[in-house]
C-alpha positions as a LaTeX table, in Angstrom:
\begin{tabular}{lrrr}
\hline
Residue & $x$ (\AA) & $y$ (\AA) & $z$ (\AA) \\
\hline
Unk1 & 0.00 & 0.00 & 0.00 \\
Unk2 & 0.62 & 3.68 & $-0.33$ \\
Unk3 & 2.72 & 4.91 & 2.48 \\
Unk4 & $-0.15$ & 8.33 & 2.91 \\
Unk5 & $-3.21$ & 5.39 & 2.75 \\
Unk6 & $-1.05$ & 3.55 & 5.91 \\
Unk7 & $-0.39$ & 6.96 & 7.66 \\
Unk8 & $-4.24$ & 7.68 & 7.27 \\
Unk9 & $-5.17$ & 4.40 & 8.51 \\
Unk10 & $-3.28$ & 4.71 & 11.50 \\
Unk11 & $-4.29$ & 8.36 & 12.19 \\
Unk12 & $-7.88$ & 6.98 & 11.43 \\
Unk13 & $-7.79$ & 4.01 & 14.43 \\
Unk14 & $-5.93$ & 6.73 & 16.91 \\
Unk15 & $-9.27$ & 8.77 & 16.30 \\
Unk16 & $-11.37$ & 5.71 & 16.74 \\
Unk17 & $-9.94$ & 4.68 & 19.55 \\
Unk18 & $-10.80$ & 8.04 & 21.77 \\
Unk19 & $-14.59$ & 8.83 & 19.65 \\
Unk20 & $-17.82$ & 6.90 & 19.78 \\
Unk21 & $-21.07$ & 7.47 & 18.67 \\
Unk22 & $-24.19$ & 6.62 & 20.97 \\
Unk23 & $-28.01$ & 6.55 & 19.82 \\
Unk24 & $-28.47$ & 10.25 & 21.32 \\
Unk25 & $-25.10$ & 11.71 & 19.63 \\
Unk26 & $-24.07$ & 9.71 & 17.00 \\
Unk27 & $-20.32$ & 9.92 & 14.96 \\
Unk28 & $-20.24$ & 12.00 & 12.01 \\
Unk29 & $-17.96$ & 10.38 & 9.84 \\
Unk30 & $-17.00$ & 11.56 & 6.88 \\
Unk31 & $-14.86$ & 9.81 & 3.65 \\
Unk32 & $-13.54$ & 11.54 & 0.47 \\
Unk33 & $-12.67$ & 10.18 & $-2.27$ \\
Unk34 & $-10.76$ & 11.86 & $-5.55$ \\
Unk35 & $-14.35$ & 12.53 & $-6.44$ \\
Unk36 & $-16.98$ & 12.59 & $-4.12$ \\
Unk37 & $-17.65$ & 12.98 & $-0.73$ \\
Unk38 & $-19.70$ & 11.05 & 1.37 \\
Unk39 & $-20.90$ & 11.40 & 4.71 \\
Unk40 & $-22.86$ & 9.10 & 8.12 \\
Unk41 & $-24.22$ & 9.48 & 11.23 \\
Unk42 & $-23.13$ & 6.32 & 12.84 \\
Unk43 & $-24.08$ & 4.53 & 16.17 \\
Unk44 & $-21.23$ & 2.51 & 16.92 \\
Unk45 & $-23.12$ & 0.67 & 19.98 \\
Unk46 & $-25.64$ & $-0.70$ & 17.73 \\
Unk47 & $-23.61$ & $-0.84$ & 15.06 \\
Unk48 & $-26.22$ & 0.99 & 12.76 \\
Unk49 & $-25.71$ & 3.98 & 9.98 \\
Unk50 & $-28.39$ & 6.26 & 10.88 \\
Unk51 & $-28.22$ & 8.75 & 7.82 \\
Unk52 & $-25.77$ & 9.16 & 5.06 \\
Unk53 & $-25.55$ & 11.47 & 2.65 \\
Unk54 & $-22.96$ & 12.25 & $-0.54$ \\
Unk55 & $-22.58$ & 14.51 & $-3.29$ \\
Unk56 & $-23.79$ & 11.00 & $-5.42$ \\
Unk57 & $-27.18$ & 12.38 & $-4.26$ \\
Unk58 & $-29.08$ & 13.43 & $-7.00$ \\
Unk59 & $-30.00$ & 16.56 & $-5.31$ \\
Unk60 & $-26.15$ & 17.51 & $-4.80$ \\
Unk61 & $-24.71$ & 16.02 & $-8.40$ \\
Unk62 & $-27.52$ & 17.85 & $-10.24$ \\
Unk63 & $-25.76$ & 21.03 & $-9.35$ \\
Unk64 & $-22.50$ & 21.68 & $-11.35$ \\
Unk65 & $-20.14$ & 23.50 & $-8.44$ \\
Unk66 & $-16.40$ & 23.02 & $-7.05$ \\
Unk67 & $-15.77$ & 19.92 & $-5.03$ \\
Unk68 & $-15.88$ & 22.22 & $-2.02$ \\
Unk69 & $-19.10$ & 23.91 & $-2.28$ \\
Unk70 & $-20.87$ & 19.88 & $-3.05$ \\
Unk71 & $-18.92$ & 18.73 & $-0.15$ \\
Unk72 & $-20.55$ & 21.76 & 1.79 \\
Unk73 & $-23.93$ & 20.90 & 0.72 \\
Unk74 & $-23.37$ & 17.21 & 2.00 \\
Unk75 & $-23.22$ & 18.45 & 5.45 \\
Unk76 & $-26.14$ & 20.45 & 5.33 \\
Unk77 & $-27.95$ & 17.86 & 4.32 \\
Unk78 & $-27.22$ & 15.40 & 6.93 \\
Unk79 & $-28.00$ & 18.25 & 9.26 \\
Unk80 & $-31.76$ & 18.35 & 8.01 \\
Unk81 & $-31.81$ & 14.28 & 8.53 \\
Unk82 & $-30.58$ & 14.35 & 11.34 \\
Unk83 & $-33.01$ & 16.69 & 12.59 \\
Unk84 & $-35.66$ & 14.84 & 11.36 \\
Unk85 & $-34.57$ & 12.07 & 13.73 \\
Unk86 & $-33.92$ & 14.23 & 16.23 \\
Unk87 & $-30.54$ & 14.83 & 16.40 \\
Unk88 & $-28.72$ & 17.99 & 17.64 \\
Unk89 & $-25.40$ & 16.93 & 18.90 \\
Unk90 & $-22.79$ & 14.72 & 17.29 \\
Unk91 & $-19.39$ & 13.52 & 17.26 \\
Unk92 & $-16.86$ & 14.61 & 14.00 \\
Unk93 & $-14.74$ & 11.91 & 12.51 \\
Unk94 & $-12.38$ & 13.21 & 10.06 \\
Unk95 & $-11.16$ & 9.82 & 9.35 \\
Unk96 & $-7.91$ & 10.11 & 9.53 \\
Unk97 & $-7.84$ & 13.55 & 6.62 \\
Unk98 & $-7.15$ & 16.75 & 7.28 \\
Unk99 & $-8.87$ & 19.07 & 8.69 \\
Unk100 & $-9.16$ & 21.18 & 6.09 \\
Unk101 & $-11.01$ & 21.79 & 2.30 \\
Unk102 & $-13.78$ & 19.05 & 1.47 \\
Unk103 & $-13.34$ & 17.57 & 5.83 \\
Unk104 & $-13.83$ & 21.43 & 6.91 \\
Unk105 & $-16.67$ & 22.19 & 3.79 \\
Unk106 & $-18.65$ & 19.49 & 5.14 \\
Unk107 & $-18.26$ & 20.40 & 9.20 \\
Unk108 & $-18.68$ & 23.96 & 8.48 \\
Unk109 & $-22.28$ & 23.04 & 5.94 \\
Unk110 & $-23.62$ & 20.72 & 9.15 \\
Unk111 & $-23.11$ & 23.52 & 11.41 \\
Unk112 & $-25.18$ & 25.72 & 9.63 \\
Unk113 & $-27.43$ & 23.29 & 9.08 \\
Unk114 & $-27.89$ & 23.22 & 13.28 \\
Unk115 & $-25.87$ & 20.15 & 14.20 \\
Unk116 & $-23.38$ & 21.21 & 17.11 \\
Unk117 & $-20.04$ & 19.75 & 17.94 \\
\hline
\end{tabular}
């Protein structure tokens, strides 16, 4: 393997091993790819994906914008799911990225969209 997908992957269990998602504040985790970015609301006692949402949406691909601004758009749109399950609070999960572009686009779109963390 790549030596930046190992580095990753051992930044990404360090984070794992200090965060957890309950029920009442589930993970955000969020993965990017070269092209898309997807994000979940996770509760890692259950072991259950709550919502997800990525720019594959056809909401979110229908519009023609920079990586960023889709990536944005992703997080406001789990923000509205989760608020229709009644979710306010959550955990971020870079994943092991940077916190910064596409990671921050998506934080930054679910805190407008209400979620807090």
């Amino acid at each position: 393997m790549d030596a930046k997908v190992i580095r990753r992957q051992k930044i990404r269990y360090n984070i794992r091993k200090t965060i957890s998602g309950t029920a009442q504040r589930p993970r955000l985790s969020v993965f990017r790819s070269n092209k898309d970015t997807y994000a979940q609301l996770i509760d890692d006692e259950n072991g259950a994906t709550l919502a997800s949402a990525s720019t594959k949406d056809k909401d979110i691909s229908a519009q023609k914008s920079p990586k960023v601004i889709l990536s944005s758009l992703v997080g406001k749109t789990i923000a509205t799911k989760a608020a229709a399950l009644g979710i306010s609070s959550v955990v971020f999960d870079r994943g092991g990225y940077l916190y910064h572009g596409r990671v921050k686009a998506v934080a930054d779109g679910a805190r407008e969209g209400g979620l807090q963390f």
